[in-house]
Coordinates of C-alpha atoms in Angstrom, one line a residue:
M1 CA -3.0 5.4 -11.0
A2 CA -2.5 3.2 -14.5
I3 CA -1.5 -0.3 -14.2
G4 CA 2.7 -0.7 -14.4
A5 CA 3.0 3.2 -13.0
R6 CA 5.4 3.4 -10.3
A7 CA 3.5 3.2 -6.9
H8 CA 4.7 3.6 -3.2
I9 CA 3.8 0.3 -1.2
V10 CA 4.0 -0.1 2.4
V11 CA 4.6 -3.4 3.7
I12 CA 4.3 -4.6 7.5
P13 CA 5.6 -7.9 8.2
D14 CA 5.1 -10.0 11.3
S15 CA 7.6 -10.8 13.6
I16 CA 8.4 -14.3 13.0
V17 CA 11.2 -14.8 11.0
S18 CA 10.2 -17.2 8.2
K19 CA 7.0 -14.5 7.5
R20 CA 9.5 -11.6 7.4
I21 CA 11.7 -13.7 4.9
S22 CA 8.6 -13.9 2.9
A23 CA 7.8 -10.3 3.3
V24 CA 11.6 -8.9 2.1
E25 CA 11.3 -11.4 -1.0
M26 CA 7.6 -9.9 -1.9
A27 CA 9.3 -6.4 -1.5
R28 CA 11.6 -7.4 -3.6
R29 CA 9.5 -8.6 -6.7
L30 CA 7.7 -5.8 -5.9
R31 CA 10.6 -3.2 -6.4
R32 CA 11.3 -5.3 -9.7
A33 CA 8.2 -4.1 -11.2
G34 CA 9.4 -0.6 -10.5
H35 CA 7.4 0.3 -7.2
R36 CA 9.1 1.9 -4.4
V37 CA 8.8 -0.2 -1.1
T38 CA 8.8 0.9 2.4
L39 CA 9.2 -1.6 5.2
L40 CA 7.5 -0.7 8.2
G41 CA 7.6 -2.8 11.7
P42 CA 9.4 -2.8 15.0
G43 CA 13.1 -4.3 14.2
G44 CA 14.6 -6.4 12.2
D45 CA 17.7 -4.2 10.6
Y46 CA 15.6 -3.8 7.4
D47 CA 17.4 -0.6 6.7
K48 CA 20.2 -3.0 5.9
I49 CA 18.2 -4.5 3.0
D50 CA 19.1 -2.7 -0.2
G51 CA 16.5 -1.0 -2.3
S52 CA 13.8 -0.7 0.3
D53 CA 13.0 2.1 2.6
Y54 CA 12.6 1.2 6.2
V55 CA 10.7 2.8 9.0
R56 CA 11.1 1.5 12.6
F57 CA 7.7 1.7 14.7
D58 CA 6.6 -0.4 17.4
L59 CA 3.0 -0.9 17.7
K60 CA 2.3 -3.7 20.4
L61 CA -0.2 -4.2 22.9
K62 CA 1.7 -5.3 25.9
R63 CA -0.4 -7.3 28.4
P64 CA 1.5 -7.4 31.6
D65 CA 2.0 -10.7 33.2
A66 CA 0.0 -9.7 36.3
C67 CA -2.8 -10.3 34.4
I68 CA -2.5 -13.9 34.5
V69 CA -4.0 -15.3 38.1
G70 CA -3.2 -18.7 37.4
K71 CA -4.1 -22.1 35.0
L72 CA -7.3 -23.8 35.0
P73 CA -8.7 -25.4 36.9
L74 CA -10.0 -23.0 39.4
P75 CA -7.6 -21.9 41.8
A76 CA -7.8 -21.8 45.8
L77 CA -10.3 -19.5 47.5
G78 CA -8.1 -16.9 48.1
K79 CA -7.0 -16.9 44.4
L80 CA -10.6 -16.9 43.7
R81 CA -11.1 -13.7 45.1
S82 CA -8.3 -11.9 43.7
W83 CA -9.8 -13.2 40.4
T84 CA -13.1 -12.0 40.9
A85 CA -11.7 -8.4 41.9
T86 CA -9.3 -8.4 39.1
Y87 CA -12.0 -9.5 36.6
A88 CA -14.4 -7.0 37.7
D89 CA -11.8 -4.3 36.6
R90 CA -10.9 -5.7 33.1
H91 CA -12.3 -2.5 31.6
H92 CA -10.0 -0.2 33.0
R93 CA -7.5 -2.5 32.6
R94 CA -7.6 -3.2 28.6
N95 CA -8.3 0.7 28.4
A96 CA -4.9 1.3 30.1
I97 CA -3.3 -1.3 28.0
V98 CA -4.7 0.2 24.7
K99 CA -4.1 3.7 25.5
A100 CA -0.7 3.1 26.1
V101 CA -0.4 2.3 22.4
D102 CA 0.3 5.6 20.4
I103 CA -2.4 4.9 17.6
E104 CA -2.5 8.5 16.5
A105 CA 1.2 8.5 15.8
Y106 CA 0.8 5.6 13.9
R107 CA -1.7 6.7 11.7
E108 CA 0.0 10.4 10.9
L109 CA 2.9 8.2 9.9
L110 CA 1.0 6.3 7.6
K111 CA -0.5 9.7 6.2
E112 CA 2.9 11.2 6.0
L113 CA 4.0 8.1 3.9
S114 CA 0.7 8.3 1.8
P115 CA 1.0 5.0 0.1
D116 CA -0.8 3.9 -2.5
L117 CA -1.3 0.5 -0.8
L118 CA -0.6 -1.0 2.6
L119 CA 0.3 -4.5 2.4
I120 CA 0.1 -6.1 5.9
D121 CA 0.7 -9.5 7.4
I122 CA -2.6 -10.9 8.3
E123 CA -1.4 -11.7 12.2
A124 CA -0.1 -8.1 12.6
H125 CA -3.3 -6.8 13.8
S126 CA -2.0 -4.1 16.3
Y127 CA -1.0 -2.7 12.6
I128 CA -4.1 -3.4 10.6
I129 CA -7.0 -2.1 12.6
P130 CA -6.1 1.3 13.1
A131 CA -5.5 1.4 9.5
I132 CA -9.0 0.6 8.4
N133 CA -10.6 3.6 8.6
L134 CA -7.7 5.5 6.9
Q135 CA -8.6 6.4 3.6
I136 CA -5.5 4.3 2.3
P137 CA -6.4 1.1 0.5
I138 CA -5.4 -2.2 2.4
A139 CA -4.7 -5.9 1.4
L140 CA -3.6 -8.4 3.7
F141 CA -0.9 -11.3 3.0
S142 CA -0.7 -14.6 4.2
V143 CA 1.5 -17.4 4.5
F144 CA -1.3 -20.0 5.5
Y145 CA -3.4 -22.4 3.2
N146 CA -7.1 -21.8 3.0
F147 CA -8.0 -21.1 6.6
F148 CA -12.0 -20.5 5.9
K149 CA -14.3 -23.3 6.3
S150 CA -15.0 -25.9 3.5
S151 CA -15.9 -29.1 3.3
E152 CA -13.0 -29.3 0.6
A153 CA -10.3 -28.4 2.7
P154 CA -9.9 -29.7 6.6
P155 CA -8.5 -27.4 9.1
L156 CA -4.8 -26.7 8.8
H157 CA -3.9 -28.7 11.9
T158 CA -5.0 -31.9 10.5
S159 CA -3.5 -34.3 8.5
V160 CA -6.9 -35.4 6.6
I161 CA -6.5 -35.2 2.8
P162 CA -9.7 -34.9 1.0
G163 CA -10.9 -37.6 -0.7
R164 CA -8.4 -40.5 1.2
G165 CA -10.5 -42.7 3.3
W166 CA -13.6 -42.2 5.4
R167 CA -11.9 -39.1 7.1
G168 CA -11.6 -37.5 3.8
R169 CA -15.1 -37.3 3.0
R170 CA -17.0 -33.9 3.0
L171 CA -19.0 -34.7 5.8
A172 CA -16.2 -35.9 7.9
I173 CA -14.2 -32.9 7.1
S174 CA -17.5 -30.7 7.8
W175 CA -17.2 -32.6 11.2
L176 CA -13.7 -31.4 11.8
W177 CA -14.5 -28.0 11.5
L178 CA -17.7 -27.9 13.9
R179 CA -15.3 -29.5 16.4
F180 CA -12.6 -27.2 16.2
I181 CA -15.0 -24.0 16.0
I182 CA -16.5 -25.8 19.7
W183 CA -13.0 -26.0 20.8
K184 CA -12.1 -22.7 19.4
W185 CA -15.4 -20.9 21.4
L186 CA -14.3 -23.0 24.9
R187 CA -10.7 -21.7 24.3
Y188 CA -12.0 -18.3 24.2
Q189 CA -13.6 -18.6 27.4
A190 CA -10.6 -20.7 29.1
E191 CA -8.5 -17.3 28.1
S192 CA -11.1 -15.0 29.3
F193 CA -11.2 -16.7 32.7
R194 CA -7.3 -17.0 32.6
Y195 CA -6.3 -13.5 31.8
C196 CA -9.1 -12.0 34.0
G197 CA -10.8 -10.5 30.8
V198 CA -7.7 -9.0 29.3
D199 CA -7.5 -12.3 27.1
Q200 CA -6.1 -11.7 23.7
L201 CA -9.6 -11.6 21.9
S202 CA -11.1 -9.1 24.3
L203 CA -8.0 -6.8 24.3
L204 CA -8.2 -6.5 20.3
K205 CA -11.9 -5.9 20.1
D206 CA -11.5 -2.9 22.9
Y207 CA -8.4 -1.9 20.5
A208 CA -10.9 -2.1 17.5
R209 CA -13.4 0.0 19.3
Q210 CA -11.1 2.8 20.6
S211 CA -9.6 2.8 17.1
G212 CA -13.3 3.7 15.8
V213 CA -13.8 0.0 14.0
R214 CA -17.0 -1.6 14.3
W215 CA -15.4 -5.1 15.2
Q216 CA -18.9 -7.0 14.6
D217 CA -18.6 -5.9 10.8
Q218 CA -14.8 -6.5 10.4
L219 CA -13.6 -9.6 12.4
D220 CA -14.7 -13.2 11.7
C221 CA -14.0 -15.5 15.2
Y222 CA -14.4 -18.5 13.5
Q223 CA -12.2 -19.5 11.0
W224 CA -9.3 -21.3 11.5
L225 CA -6.8 -18.6 12.6
I226 CA -6.7 -17.6 15.9
P227 CA -7.9 -15.1 17.3
F228 CA -9.8 -14.3 14.1
V229 CA -9.8 -13.0 10.3
Y230 CA -11.0 -10.2 8.3
R231 CA -14.2 -10.2 6.5
R232 CA -14.1 -7.1 4.4
L233 CA -10.0 -6.7 3.3
P234 CA -8.7 -8.7 0.3
M235 CA -5.8 -11.0 0.8
L236 CA -2.5 -12.3 -1.0
V237 CA -2.1 -15.9 -0.2
L238 CA 1.8 -16.6 -0.6
N239 CA 1.3 -20.2 -1.6
P240 CA 0.7 -21.9 -5.1
V241 CA -2.9 -22.5 -5.9
E242 CA -1.4 -25.6 -7.6
M243 CA -1.1 -26.9 -3.9
E244 CA -4.3 -25.9 -2.9
F245 CA -7.3 -28.1 -1.6
T246 CA -10.2 -26.1 -2.0
S247 CA -11.6 -25.4 -5.8
N248 CA -13.5 -22.4 -4.2
P249 CA -11.3 -20.2 -2.4
P250 CA -13.3 -16.4 -1.4
A251 CA -13.3 -13.9 -4.5
S252 CA -11.0 -11.6 -2.7
T253 CA -8.3 -14.1 -2.2
A254 CA -5.5 -14.1 -4.8
Y255 CA -2.5 -16.9 -4.9
V256 CA 0.7 -15.0 -5.8
G257 CA 2.9 -18.0 -4.9
P258 CA 5.6 -18.5 -2.6
M259 CA 8.3 -16.0 -1.9
I260 CA 11.3 -17.8 -2.1
C261 CA 14.3 -16.0 -1.0
T262 CA 17.5 -17.8 -2.6
N263 CA 19.9 -15.4 -0.5
R264 CA 18.4 -15.4 2.7
N265 CA 21.7 -16.4 4.5
Q266 CA 22.3 -12.5 3.6
L267 CA 19.5 -10.9 5.4
P268 CA 20.7 -9.2 8.5
F269 CA 18.1 -10.3 10.9
L270 CA 19.1 -14.0 10.8
P271 CA 21.8 -15.3 13.0
D272 CA 25.4 -15.5 11.2
Q273 CA 26.1 -18.8 10.8
G274 CA 30.0 -18.3 9.9
P275 CA 31.6 -19.9 6.8
I276 CA 30.4 -23.5 5.7
P277 CA 32.9 -25.8 7.5
L278 CA 35.7 -27.4 5.6
E279 CA 34.2 -30.8 5.9
L280 CA 30.9 -30.0 4.7
K281 CA 32.4 -28.2 1.8
S282 CA 34.4 -31.3 0.7
L283 CA 31.5 -33.6 1.0
L284 CA 29.4 -31.3 -0.9
E285 CA 32.0 -31.3 -3.7
T286 CA 32.3 -34.9 -3.8
H287 CA 28.2 -34.8 -4.2
R288 CA 28.5 -32.4 -7.0
R289 CA 30.7 -35.0 -9.0
A290 CA 29.3 -36.5 -11.8
T291 CA 30.6 -39.5 -10.9
R292 CA 29.6 -39.6 -7.5
T293 CA 28.1 -43.5 -6.2
R294 CA 26.5 -42.2 -2.9
R295 CA 23.2 -39.9 -2.4
L296 CA 23.0 -36.9 0.1
V297 CA 19.8 -36.4 2.4
Y298 CA 19.6 -33.4 4.1
C299 CA 17.5 -33.3 7.5
G300 CA 16.4 -30.2 9.3
F301 CA 13.6 -29.4 11.9
G302 CA 13.7 -25.7 11.4
S303 CA 14.7 -23.3 14.5
F304 CA 11.4 -21.6 15.2
F305 CA 9.8 -24.5 17.8
G306 CA 11.6 -25.3 20.7
G307 CA 10.9 -28.9 21.5
D308 CA 13.3 -31.6 22.4
D309 CA 14.1 -33.4 19.2
T310 CA 17.0 -35.6 20.7
E311 CA 15.2 -38.9 21.0
F312 CA 14.0 -38.7 17.3
L313 CA 17.1 -37.7 15.8
K314 CA 18.5 -40.5 17.3
K315 CA 16.0 -42.7 15.4
V316 CA 17.0 -40.5 12.0
I317 CA 20.7 -41.1 12.6
A318 CA 20.1 -44.9 13.3
A319 CA 18.2 -45.1 10.2
S320 CA 21.0 -44.0 8.3
A321 CA 23.9 -45.7 9.6
G322 CA 25.6 -47.9 7.2
R323 CA 23.3 -47.0 4.5
K324 CA 24.1 -45.9 0.6
W325 CA 23.5 -42.3 1.6
D326 CA 25.4 -39.5 3.6
M327 CA 23.4 -37.5 6.0
V328 CA 23.7 -34.0 6.9
I329 CA 21.5 -32.8 9.9
G330 CA 20.9 -29.1 10.7
L331 CA 19.9 -28.8 14.4
G332 CA 18.7 -25.2 14.1
D333 CA 20.7 -24.4 17.4
R334 CA 18.0 -25.8 19.2
I335 CA 20.1 -29.2 20.6
K336 CA 23.5 -29.5 21.0
P337 CA 25.5 -31.9 18.7
E338 CA 27.3 -33.6 21.4
T339 CA 23.6 -34.7 23.1
L340 CA 23.3 -37.1 19.7
G341 CA 26.4 -39.4 20.8
P342 CA 28.5 -40.9 18.9
L343 CA 27.7 -40.3 15.1
P344 CA 28.2 -42.8 12.0
A345 CA 30.6 -41.9 9.5
N346 CA 28.2 -41.0 7.0
V347 CA 26.3 -38.5 9.4
T348 CA 27.3 -34.8 9.8
C349 CA 25.5 -33.0 12.5
L350 CA 25.5 -29.0 12.7
C351 CA 24.2 -26.4 14.9
F352 CA 23.4 -24.3 11.7
A353 CA 23.2 -26.0 8.3
P354 CA 23.5 -24.0 5.3
Q355 CA 20.1 -25.1 4.1
M356 CA 20.0 -23.7 0.3
E357 CA 23.7 -24.6 -0.2
L358 CA 22.5 -28.5 0.9
L359 CA 19.4 -28.6 -0.9
S360 CA 20.8 -27.5 -4.3
T361 CA 22.8 -30.7 -4.2
A362 CA 20.8 -33.3 -1.8
D363 CA 19.0 -35.9 -3.4
A364 CA 16.6 -36.0 -0.7
A365 CA 15.2 -34.3 2.6
V366 CA 13.8 -35.1 6.1
I367 CA 12.1 -32.3 7.4
H368 CA 9.3 -31.0 9.5
G369 CA 6.5 -29.6 7.3
G370 CA 7.6 -25.7 7.5
M371 CA 6.3 -24.1 4.1
T372 CA 9.8 -22.2 3.9
T373 CA 11.2 -25.5 3.9
V374 CA 8.8 -27.4 1.6
Y375 CA 9.1 -24.4 -0.9
E376 CA 12.9 -24.7 -1.1
C377 CA 12.7 -28.4 -1.5
I378 CA 10.6 -28.1 -4.4
H379 CA 12.8 -24.9 -5.5
H380 CA 15.5 -27.6 -5.8
S381 CA 13.7 -30.7 -7.0
V382 CA 14.3 -32.3 -3.7
P383 CA 11.4 -34.9 -2.5
M384 CA 10.9 -35.0 1.1
V385 CA 9.7 -37.2 4.2
V386 CA 7.8 -35.1 6.2
Y387 CA 7.6 -35.4 10.2
P388 CA 5.4 -32.6 11.3
F389 CA 5.6 -31.4 14.8
T390 CA 2.0 -31.1 16.5
T391 CA 1.3 -27.7 16.3
N392 CA 0.1 -25.1 14.2
D393 CA -0.2 -25.8 9.9
Q394 CA 2.6 -28.2 9.9
H395 CA 0.3 -31.2 9.4
G396 CA -2.0 -29.4 6.7
T397 CA 1.3 -28.5 4.7
A398 CA 2.3 -32.4 5.0
A399 CA -1.1 -33.6 3.7
R400 CA -0.4 -31.4 0.7
V401 CA 3.1 -33.1 0.0
A402 CA 1.4 -36.4 0.4
K403 CA -1.9 -35.3 -1.8
F404 CA 0.3 -33.8 -4.8
G405 CA 3.0 -36.7 -4.7
L406 CA 6.0 -34.7 -3.6
G407 CA 6.8 -37.2 -1.0
I408 CA 5.8 -39.3 1.8
V409 CA 4.3 -38.4 5.7
G410 CA 5.5 -40.1 8.5
S411 CA 4.7 -40.2 12.5
R412 CA 7.2 -38.5 14.8
S413 CA 5.5 -40.9 17.5
D414 CA 4.9 -44.3 15.5
D415 CA 7.8 -44.7 13.4
N416 CA 11.0 -46.7 14.3
F417 CA 14.4 -46.5 13.1
T418 CA 13.6 -49.3 10.2
T419 CA 10.3 -47.2 9.2
I420 CA 12.1 -43.9 8.8
R421 CA 15.0 -45.9 6.8
N422 CA 12.3 -47.4 4.3
R423 CA 10.8 -44.0 3.8
I424 CA 13.8 -42.3 2.4
E425 CA 15.1 -45.3 0.5
R426 CA 11.6 -45.0 -1.2
I427 CA 12.1 -41.5 -1.8
L428 CA 15.5 -41.8 -3.2
D429 CA 14.1 -44.5 -5.3
D430 CA 10.7 -43.3 -6.6
E431 CA 10.9 -41.6 -10.0
T432 CA 7.3 -40.8 -9.9
I433 CA 7.9 -38.7 -6.8
Q434 CA 10.7 -36.9 -8.0
K435 CA 9.0 -36.1 -11.4
Q436 CA 5.9 -34.7 -9.5
V437 CA 8.3 -32.5 -7.4
V438 CA 10.1 -31.2 -10.9
R439 CA 6.6 -30.4 -12.4
M440 CA 6.0 -28.5 -9.1
G441 CA 8.7 -26.5 -9.4
R442 CA 8.0 -25.1 -12.6
N443 CA 4.7 -24.1 -11.3
L444 CA 6.4 -22.4 -8.4
A445 CA 8.9 -20.8 -10.7
R446 CA 6.2 -19.2 -13.0
Y447 CA 4.6 -16.9 -10.2
D448 CA 8.3 -15.5 -9.8
Q449 CA 9.1 -15.1 -13.7
E450 CA 5.5 -14.1 -14.4
N451 CA 5.9 -11.6 -11.2
T452 CA 2.3 -12.7 -9.6
V453 CA 2.5 -10.7 -6.9
A454 CA 3.1 -7.3 -8.5
E455 CA 0.1 -8.1 -11.3
V456 CA -2.0 -8.4 -8.4
V457 CA -0.8 -5.5 -6.4
N458 CA -1.2 -3.6 -9.6
Q459 CA -5.1 -4.5 -9.8
L460 CA -5.7 -3.3 -6.4
I461 CA -3.9 -0.2 -6.7
S462 CA -5.9 0.4 -9.9
Q463 CA -9.0 -0.7 -8.1
K464 CA -8.6 1.5 -4.9
G465 CA -8.5 -1.6 -2.8
E466 CA -11.6 -3.0 -3.9
V467 CA -12.0 -6.8 -2.8
T468 CA -13.9 -8.0 -5.9
G469 CA -12.1 -9.3 -8.8
I470 CA -8.9 -10.0 -7.7
N471 CA -8.5 -14.0 -7.5
C472 CA -5.7 -15.4 -9.7
G473 CA -3.4 -17.8 -10.1
H474 CA -2.3 -20.7 -12.1
N475 CA -4.6 -23.5 -13.0
P476 CA -4.7 -25.7 -10.1
S477 CA -2.8 -28.9 -11.4
V478 CA 0.7 -30.0 -11.8
S479 CA 0.9 -31.3 -14.8

């Protein structure tokens, strides 16, 4: 197929909402390039999204709770006997779980759809593995920064910034990777014990075997992603290379920029937030006037993580009381506004906040470091104070915000309300940070303007899914 010709591309997203948003935006950009796109997956009301075909197909390995016999340390003697008997039967139980998944029906569906390229989220393992041996080109897409071992790029769960302090030295970063790999191996052993041999890794290895895939050739268990990554499949990274630490990513990796969905509030799989409250409308109109005398700060920590932010939010509210800015806090429906007590006159709390609407007017943002929110801040030229949760890749994202001068990073446990106040005042007044955010915003915009994702997809289609020579992206600088 000639580059630029209309192709049929099947996109299979993961179930996490932020990743589905990115997949929908990627599908839109591919359609803009003239391609036909089919979204395939277990749900999400994709059929209500204009322009894409949708095929609902659930392909999930369902591990019963009965597989879990208790948490470490070792259970009592009776439980230990039960565990021994259950573990001895692990092969039969894994086989039964895999057999319950209709692999052949999925393969027949893919053959019927006959795509020119399969684009699958890198964590959608149950969809990736059975497709490997089909004569259909496959590429994976990922929302994560570099997760391959590198002395230039620390593991994504750490806040280490290369080149800063002794922890940022190559030897120290290599030690972090070694420690993480040892932890990962120990975790595999603990999970195998806890789930009686029907842990995620063992189950997926059996799934690969029954799919006719030699997992030893395809899967790499000792990179950052849990449980593994794929050795031989090309990957589209939905991030800008300008915010990457490593200067030497794998040759089969292409940085195609973030998928910023500017009208995501209209997506059918997101909760209906209803109309913008009149009080908030009035506040936004006031801040949009050229003669305004106060600043606007948005605060939001997402809706994905279920932790209790009450005490930390109280510190943020105390930091804003009586200051020169108005603050709007979006609680992500994780906390009820009334639990925060009486609010200062310049603070508004909402169960759901219209994030894109607020960022289009905000002067600064206090956020958790989720990549969707970070990119939306950059898109609207809003500098950030980042308070990451102690989970997943948020510390790695926060480290990049700090490294490239897009904001500053705080500590949820160590910062008191005075420290938080000082951090907010700094990013409101620091022109250097504000200029860096604007520069990075221009870099991000070019990925959309040049439709880099469509360019890489065209290369993959023309190369029949070959993994070499697809590495592309803008020059890694913010100048």
